[in-house]
PDB file of C-alpha atoms in Angstrom:
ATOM      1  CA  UNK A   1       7.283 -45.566 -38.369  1.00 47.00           C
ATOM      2  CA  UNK A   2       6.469 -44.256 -35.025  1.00 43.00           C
ATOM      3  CA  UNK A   3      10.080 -42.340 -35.293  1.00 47.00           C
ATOM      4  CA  UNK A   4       9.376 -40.998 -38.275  1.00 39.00           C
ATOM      5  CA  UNK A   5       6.545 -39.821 -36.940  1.00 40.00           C
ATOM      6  CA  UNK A   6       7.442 -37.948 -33.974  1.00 35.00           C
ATOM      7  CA  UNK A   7      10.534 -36.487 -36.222  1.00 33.00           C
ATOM      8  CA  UNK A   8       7.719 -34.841 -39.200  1.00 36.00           C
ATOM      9  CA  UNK A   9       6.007 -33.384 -35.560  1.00 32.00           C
ATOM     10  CA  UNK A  10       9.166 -32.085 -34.792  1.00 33.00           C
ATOM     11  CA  UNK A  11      10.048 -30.388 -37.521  1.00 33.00           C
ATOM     12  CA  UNK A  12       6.343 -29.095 -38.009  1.00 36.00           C
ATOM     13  CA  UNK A  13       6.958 -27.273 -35.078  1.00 34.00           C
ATOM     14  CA  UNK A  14      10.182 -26.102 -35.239  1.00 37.00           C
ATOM     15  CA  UNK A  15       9.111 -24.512 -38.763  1.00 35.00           C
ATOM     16  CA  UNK A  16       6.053 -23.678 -37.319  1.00 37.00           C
ATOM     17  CA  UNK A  17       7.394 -21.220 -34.108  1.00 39.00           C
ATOM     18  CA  UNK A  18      10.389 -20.014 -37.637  1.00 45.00           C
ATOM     19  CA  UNK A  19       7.640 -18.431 -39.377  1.00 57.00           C
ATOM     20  CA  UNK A  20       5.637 -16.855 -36.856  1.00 67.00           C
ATOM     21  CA  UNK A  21       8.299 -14.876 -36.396  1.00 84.00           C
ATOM     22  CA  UNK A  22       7.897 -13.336 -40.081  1.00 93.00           C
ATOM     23  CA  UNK A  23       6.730 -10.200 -41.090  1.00 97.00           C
ATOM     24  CA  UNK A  24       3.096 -10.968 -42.339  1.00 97.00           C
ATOM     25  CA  UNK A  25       0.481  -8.196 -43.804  1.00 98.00           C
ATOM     26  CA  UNK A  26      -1.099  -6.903 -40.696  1.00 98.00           C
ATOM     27  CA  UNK A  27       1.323  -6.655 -38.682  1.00 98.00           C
ATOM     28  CA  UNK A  28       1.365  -3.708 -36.341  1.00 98.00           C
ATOM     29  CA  UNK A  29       4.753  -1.798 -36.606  1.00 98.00           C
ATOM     30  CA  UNK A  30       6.193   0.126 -33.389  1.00 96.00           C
ATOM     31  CA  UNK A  31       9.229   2.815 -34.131  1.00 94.00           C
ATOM     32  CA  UNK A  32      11.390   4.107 -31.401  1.00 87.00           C
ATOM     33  CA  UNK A  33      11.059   7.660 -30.603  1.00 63.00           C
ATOM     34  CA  UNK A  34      13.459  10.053 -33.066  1.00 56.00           C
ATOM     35  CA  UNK A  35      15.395  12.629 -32.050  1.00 51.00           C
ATOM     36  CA  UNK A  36      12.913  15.099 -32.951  1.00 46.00           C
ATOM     37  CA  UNK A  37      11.090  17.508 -30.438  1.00 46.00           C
ATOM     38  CA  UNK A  38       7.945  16.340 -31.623  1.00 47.00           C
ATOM     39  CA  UNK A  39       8.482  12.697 -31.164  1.00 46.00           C
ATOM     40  CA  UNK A  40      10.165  13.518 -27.975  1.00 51.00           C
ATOM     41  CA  UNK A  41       7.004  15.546 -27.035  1.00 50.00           C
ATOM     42  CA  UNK A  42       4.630  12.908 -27.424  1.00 46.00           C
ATOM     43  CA  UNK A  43       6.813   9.920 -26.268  1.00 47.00           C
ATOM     44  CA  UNK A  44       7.366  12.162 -23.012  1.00 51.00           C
ATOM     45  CA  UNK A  45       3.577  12.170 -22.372  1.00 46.00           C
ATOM     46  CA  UNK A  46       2.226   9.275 -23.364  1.00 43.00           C
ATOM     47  CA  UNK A  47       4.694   6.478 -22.325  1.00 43.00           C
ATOM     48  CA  UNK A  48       3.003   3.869 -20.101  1.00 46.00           C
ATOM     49  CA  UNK A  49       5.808   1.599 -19.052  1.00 45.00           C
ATOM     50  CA  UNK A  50       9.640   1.743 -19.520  1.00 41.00           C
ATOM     51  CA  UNK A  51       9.580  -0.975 -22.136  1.00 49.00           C
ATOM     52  CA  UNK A  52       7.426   1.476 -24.536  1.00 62.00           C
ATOM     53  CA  UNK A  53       8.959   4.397 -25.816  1.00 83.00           C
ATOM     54  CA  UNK A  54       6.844   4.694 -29.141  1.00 89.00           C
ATOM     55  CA  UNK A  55       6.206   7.516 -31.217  1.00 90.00           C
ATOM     56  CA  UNK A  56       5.627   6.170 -34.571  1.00 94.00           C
ATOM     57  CA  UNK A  57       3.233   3.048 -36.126  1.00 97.00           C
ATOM     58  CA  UNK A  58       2.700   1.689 -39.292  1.00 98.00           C
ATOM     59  CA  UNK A  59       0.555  -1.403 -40.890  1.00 98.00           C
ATOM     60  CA  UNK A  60       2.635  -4.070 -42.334  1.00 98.00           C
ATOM     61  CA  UNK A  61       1.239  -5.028 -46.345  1.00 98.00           C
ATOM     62  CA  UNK A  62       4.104  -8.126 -47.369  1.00 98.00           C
ATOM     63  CA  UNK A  63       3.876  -8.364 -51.805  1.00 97.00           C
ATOM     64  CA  UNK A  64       6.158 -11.084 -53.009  1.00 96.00           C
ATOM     65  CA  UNK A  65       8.134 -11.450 -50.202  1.00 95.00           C
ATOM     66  CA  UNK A  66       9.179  -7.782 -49.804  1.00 97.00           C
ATOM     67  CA  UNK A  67       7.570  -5.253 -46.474  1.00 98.00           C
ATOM     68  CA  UNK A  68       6.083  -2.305 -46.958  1.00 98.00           C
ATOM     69  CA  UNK A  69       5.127  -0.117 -44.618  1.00 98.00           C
ATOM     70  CA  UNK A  70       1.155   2.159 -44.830  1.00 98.00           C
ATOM     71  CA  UNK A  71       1.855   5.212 -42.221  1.00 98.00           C
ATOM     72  CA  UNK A  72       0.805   8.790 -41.975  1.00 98.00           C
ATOM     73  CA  UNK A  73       4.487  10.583 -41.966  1.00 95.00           C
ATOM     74  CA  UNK A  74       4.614  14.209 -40.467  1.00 92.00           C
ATOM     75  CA  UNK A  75       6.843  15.267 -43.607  1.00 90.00           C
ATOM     76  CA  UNK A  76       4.767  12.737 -46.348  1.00 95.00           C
ATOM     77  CA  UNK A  77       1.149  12.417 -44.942  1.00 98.00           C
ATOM     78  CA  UNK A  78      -0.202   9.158 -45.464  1.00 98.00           C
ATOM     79  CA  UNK A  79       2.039   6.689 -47.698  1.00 98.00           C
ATOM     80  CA  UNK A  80       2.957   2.874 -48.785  1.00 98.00           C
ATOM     81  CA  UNK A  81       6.278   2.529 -48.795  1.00 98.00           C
ATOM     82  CA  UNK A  82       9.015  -0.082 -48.608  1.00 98.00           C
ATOM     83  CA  UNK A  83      10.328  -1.260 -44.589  1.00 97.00           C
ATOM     84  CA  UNK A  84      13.537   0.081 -45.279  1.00 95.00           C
ATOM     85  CA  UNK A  85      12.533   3.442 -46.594  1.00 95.00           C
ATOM     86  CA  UNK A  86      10.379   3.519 -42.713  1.00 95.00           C
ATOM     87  CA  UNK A  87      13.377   2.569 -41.363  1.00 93.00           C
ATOM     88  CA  UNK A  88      16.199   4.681 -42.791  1.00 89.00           C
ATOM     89  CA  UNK A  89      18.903   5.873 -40.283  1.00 81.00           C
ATOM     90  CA  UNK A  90      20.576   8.823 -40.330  1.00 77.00           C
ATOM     91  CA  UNK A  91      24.025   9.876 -38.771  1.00 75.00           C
ATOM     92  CA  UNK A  92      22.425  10.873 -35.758  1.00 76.00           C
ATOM     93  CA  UNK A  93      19.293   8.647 -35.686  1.00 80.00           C
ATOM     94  CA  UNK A  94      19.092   5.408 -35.012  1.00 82.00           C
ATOM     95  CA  UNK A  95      15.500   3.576 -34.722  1.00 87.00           C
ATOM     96  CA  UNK A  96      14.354   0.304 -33.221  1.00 90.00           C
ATOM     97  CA  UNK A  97      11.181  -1.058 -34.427  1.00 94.00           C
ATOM     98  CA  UNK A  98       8.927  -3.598 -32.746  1.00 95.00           C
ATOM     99  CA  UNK A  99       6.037  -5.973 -34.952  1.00 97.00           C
ATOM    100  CA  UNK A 100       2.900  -7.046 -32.744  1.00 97.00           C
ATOM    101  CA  UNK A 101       0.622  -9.370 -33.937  1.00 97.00           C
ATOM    102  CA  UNK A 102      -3.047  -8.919 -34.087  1.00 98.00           C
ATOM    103  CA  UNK A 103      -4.515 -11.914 -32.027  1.00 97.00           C
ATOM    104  CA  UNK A 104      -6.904 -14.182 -34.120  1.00 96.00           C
ATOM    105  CA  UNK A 105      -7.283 -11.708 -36.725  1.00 96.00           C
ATOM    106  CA  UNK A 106      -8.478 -13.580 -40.152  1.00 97.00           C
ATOM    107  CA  UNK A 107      -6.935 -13.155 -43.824  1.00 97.00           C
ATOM    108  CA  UNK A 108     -10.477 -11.491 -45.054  1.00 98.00           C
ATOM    109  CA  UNK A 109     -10.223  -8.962 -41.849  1.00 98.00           C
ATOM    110  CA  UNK A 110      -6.286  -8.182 -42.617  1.00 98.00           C
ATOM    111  CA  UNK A 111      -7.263  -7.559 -46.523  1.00 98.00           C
ATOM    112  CA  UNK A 112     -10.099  -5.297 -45.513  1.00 98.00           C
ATOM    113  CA  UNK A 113      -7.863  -3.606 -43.404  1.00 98.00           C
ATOM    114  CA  UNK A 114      -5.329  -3.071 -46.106  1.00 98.00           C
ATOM    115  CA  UNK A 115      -7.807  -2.007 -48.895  1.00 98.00           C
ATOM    116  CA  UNK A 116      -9.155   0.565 -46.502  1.00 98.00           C
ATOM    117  CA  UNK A 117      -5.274   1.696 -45.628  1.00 98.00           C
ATOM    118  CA  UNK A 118      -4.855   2.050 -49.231  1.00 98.00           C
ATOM    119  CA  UNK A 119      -7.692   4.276 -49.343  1.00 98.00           C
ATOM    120  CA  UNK A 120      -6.284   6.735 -47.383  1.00 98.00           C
ATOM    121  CA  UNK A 121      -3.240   6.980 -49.120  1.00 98.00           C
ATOM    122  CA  UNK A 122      -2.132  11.052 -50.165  1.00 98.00           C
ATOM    123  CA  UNK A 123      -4.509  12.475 -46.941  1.00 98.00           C
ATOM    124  CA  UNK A 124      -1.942  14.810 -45.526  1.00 98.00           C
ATOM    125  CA  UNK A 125      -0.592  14.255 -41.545  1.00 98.00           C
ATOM    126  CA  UNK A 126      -3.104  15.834 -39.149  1.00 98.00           C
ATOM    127  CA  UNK A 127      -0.375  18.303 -37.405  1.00 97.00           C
ATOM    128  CA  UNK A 128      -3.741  19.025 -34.778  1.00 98.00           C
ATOM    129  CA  UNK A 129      -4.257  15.735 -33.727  1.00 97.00           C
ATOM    130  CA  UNK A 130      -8.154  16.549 -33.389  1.00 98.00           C
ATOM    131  CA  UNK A 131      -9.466  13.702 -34.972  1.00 97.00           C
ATOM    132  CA  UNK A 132     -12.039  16.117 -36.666  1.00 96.00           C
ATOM    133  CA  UNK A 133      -9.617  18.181 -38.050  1.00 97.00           C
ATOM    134  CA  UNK A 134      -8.269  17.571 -41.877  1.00 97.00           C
ATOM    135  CA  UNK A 135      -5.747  14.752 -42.279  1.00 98.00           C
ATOM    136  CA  UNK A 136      -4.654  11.738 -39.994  1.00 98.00           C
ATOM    137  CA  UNK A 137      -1.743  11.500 -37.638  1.00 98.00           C
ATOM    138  CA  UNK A 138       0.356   8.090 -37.574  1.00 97.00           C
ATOM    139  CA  UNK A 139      -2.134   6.603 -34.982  1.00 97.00           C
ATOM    140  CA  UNK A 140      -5.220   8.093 -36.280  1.00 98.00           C
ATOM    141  CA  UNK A 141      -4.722   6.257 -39.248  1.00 98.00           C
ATOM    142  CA  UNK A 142      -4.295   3.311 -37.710  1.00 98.00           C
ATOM    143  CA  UNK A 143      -7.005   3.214 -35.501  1.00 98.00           C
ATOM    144  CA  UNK A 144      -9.036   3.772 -38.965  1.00 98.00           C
ATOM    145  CA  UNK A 145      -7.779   1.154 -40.716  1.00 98.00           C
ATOM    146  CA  UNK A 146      -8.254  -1.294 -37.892  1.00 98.00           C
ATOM    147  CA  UNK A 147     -12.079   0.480 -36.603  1.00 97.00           C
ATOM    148  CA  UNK A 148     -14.723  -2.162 -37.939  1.00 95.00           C
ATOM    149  CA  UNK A 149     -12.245  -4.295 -35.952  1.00 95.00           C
ATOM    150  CA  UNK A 150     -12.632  -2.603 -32.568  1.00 94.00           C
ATOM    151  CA  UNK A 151      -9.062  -3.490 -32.125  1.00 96.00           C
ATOM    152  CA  UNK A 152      -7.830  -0.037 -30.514  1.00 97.00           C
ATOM    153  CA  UNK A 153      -9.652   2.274 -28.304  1.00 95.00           C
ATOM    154  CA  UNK A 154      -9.903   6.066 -28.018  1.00 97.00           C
ATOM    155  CA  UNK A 155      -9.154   7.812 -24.957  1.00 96.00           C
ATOM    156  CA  UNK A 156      -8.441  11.780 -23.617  1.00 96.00           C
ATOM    157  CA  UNK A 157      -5.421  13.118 -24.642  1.00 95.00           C
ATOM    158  CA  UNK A 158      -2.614  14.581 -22.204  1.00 93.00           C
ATOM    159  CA  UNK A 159      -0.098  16.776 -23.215  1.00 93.00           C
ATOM    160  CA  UNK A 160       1.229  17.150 -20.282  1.00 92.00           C
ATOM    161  CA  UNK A 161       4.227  15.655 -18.857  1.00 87.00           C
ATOM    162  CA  UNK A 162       2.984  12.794 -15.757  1.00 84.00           C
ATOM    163  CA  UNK A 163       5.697  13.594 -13.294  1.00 85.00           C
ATOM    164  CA  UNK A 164       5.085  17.801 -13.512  1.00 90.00           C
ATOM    165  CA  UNK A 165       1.275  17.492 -14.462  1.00 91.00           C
ATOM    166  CA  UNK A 166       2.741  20.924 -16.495  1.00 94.00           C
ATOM    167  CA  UNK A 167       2.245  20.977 -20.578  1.00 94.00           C
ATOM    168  CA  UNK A 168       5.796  19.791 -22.207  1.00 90.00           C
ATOM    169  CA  UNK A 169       7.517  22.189 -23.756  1.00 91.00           C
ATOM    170  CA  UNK A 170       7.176  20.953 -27.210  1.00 91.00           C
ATOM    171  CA  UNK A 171       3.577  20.905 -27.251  1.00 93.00           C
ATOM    172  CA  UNK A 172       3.441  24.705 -25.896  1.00 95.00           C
ATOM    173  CA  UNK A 173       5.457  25.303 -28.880  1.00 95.00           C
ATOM    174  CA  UNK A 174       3.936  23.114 -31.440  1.00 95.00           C
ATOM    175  CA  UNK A 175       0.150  24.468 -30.877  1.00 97.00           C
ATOM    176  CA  UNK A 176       1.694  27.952 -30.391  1.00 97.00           C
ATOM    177  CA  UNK A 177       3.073  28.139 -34.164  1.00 97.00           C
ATOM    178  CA  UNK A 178      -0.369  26.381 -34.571  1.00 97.00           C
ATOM    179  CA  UNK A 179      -2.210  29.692 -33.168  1.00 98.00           C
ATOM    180  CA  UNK A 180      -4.768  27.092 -31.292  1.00 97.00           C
ATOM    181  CA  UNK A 181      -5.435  26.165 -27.988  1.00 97.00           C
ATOM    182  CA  UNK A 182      -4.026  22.847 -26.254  1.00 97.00           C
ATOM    183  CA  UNK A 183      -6.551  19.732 -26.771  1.00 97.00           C
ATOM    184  CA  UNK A 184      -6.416  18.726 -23.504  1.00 97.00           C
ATOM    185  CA  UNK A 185      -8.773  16.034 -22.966  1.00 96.00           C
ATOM    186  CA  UNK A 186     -10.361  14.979 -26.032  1.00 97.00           C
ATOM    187  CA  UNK A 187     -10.327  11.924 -27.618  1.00 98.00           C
ATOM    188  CA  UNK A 188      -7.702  10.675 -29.509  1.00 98.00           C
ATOM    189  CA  UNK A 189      -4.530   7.420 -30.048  1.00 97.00           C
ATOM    190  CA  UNK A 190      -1.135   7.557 -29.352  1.00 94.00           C
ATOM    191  CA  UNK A 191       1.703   4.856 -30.402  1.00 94.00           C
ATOM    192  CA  UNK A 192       3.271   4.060 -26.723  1.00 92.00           C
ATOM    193  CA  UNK A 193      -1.062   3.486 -25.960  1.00 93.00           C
ATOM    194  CA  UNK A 194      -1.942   1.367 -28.910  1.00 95.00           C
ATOM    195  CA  UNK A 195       1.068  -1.019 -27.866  1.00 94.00           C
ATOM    196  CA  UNK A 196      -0.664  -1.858 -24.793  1.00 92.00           C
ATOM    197  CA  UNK A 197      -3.506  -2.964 -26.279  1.00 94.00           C
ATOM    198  CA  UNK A 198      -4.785  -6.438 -25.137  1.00 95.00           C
ATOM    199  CA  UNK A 199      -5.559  -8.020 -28.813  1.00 97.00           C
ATOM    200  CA  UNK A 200      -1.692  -7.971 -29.910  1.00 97.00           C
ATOM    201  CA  UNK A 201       0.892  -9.819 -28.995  1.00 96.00           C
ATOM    202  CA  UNK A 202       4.481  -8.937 -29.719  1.00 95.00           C
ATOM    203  CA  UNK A 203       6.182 -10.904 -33.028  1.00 96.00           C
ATOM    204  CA  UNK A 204      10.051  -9.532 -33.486  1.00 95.00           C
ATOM    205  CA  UNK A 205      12.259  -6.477 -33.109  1.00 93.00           C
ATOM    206  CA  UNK A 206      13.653  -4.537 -35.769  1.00 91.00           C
ATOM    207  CA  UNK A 207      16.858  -2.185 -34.900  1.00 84.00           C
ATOM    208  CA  UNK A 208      18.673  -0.024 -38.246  1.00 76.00           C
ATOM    209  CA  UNK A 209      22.507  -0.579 -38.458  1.00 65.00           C
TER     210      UNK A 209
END
């Protein structure tokens, strides 16, 4: 009996430590940065360690088994679409993905989360990224969706690079064809700063063939 015992608590925990490495609804998802000048741009200025090198996030929402993905896209605006639709390679991109975990985070406070994701759904992207300007970038909406939460925090923006303390490139050019001035300093989210946050803790990684 005793053997049995110990060999049900083994196997609790073995299948236990398998599923916590599932994809579950609330999930935080991570993308690699793209090709692209603008994900270059703002991976360039807003990467906080070498192991980070975000410029993309989504919300996990798992129906029957199969991931989809809530995001604000720069080319869709906000959208809920399947994981491998976020994930689709091209012939010259590739993308990793990493899921983080909300710690402690309760079933009623991931379906509140999601119900207010869904809300948001057909708000275009916020190509400003002045939080008080029409739309929602990719973080933006994710600090939204997770606010009564307090899980992420807002701090100034740079858009300059840390080793030249200059403005990158693709920033000058980005608010240029905007015809607005730099935000420099006001509040706002970024992917690579959202990872670091102290209430998640990192699941599994995701890479596209």
């Amino acid at each position: 009996m005793k053997r049995l015992s110990f060999l049900v608590l083994i196997l609790s925990v073995v299948y236990a430590c398998s599923d916590s490495n599932k994809i579950q609804s609330g999930d935080i998802i991570f993308r690699s940065a793209t090709s692209s000048s603008l994900s270059e741009a703002i991976n360039n200025v807003t990467q906080t360690q070498k192991a980070t090198n975000y410029s993309h996030i989504g919300v996990c929402d798992v129906v029957d088994g199969t991931v989809y993905i809530y995001h604000s896209d720069l080319g869709k605006g906000v959208v809920h679409e399947p994981l491998e639709a976020f994930m689709k390679a091209t012939d010259t991109v590739k993308y990793v993905a990493d899921f983080y975990r909300i710690k402690n985070i309760t079933s009623n406070q991931v379906e509140n989360a999601l119900n207010r994701a869904k809300t948001f759904l057909g708000q275009p992207y916020n190509t400003t990224y002045i939080l008080e300007d029409n739309g929602l970038y990719c973080s933006e909406y994710i600090y939204e969706v997770f606010k009564e939460d307090a899980i992420f925090e807002l701090e100034p923006m740079t858009f300059k690079n840390p080793e030249t303390k200059v403005f990158h490139k693709g920033w000058i050019k980005h608010y240029k064809e905007l015809g607005i001035e730099i935000p420099e300093g006001k509040l706002g989210c970024n992917p690579n700063g959202m990872a670091n946050s102290k209430h998640l803790e990192f699941v599994k990684s995701l890479t596209t063939n």
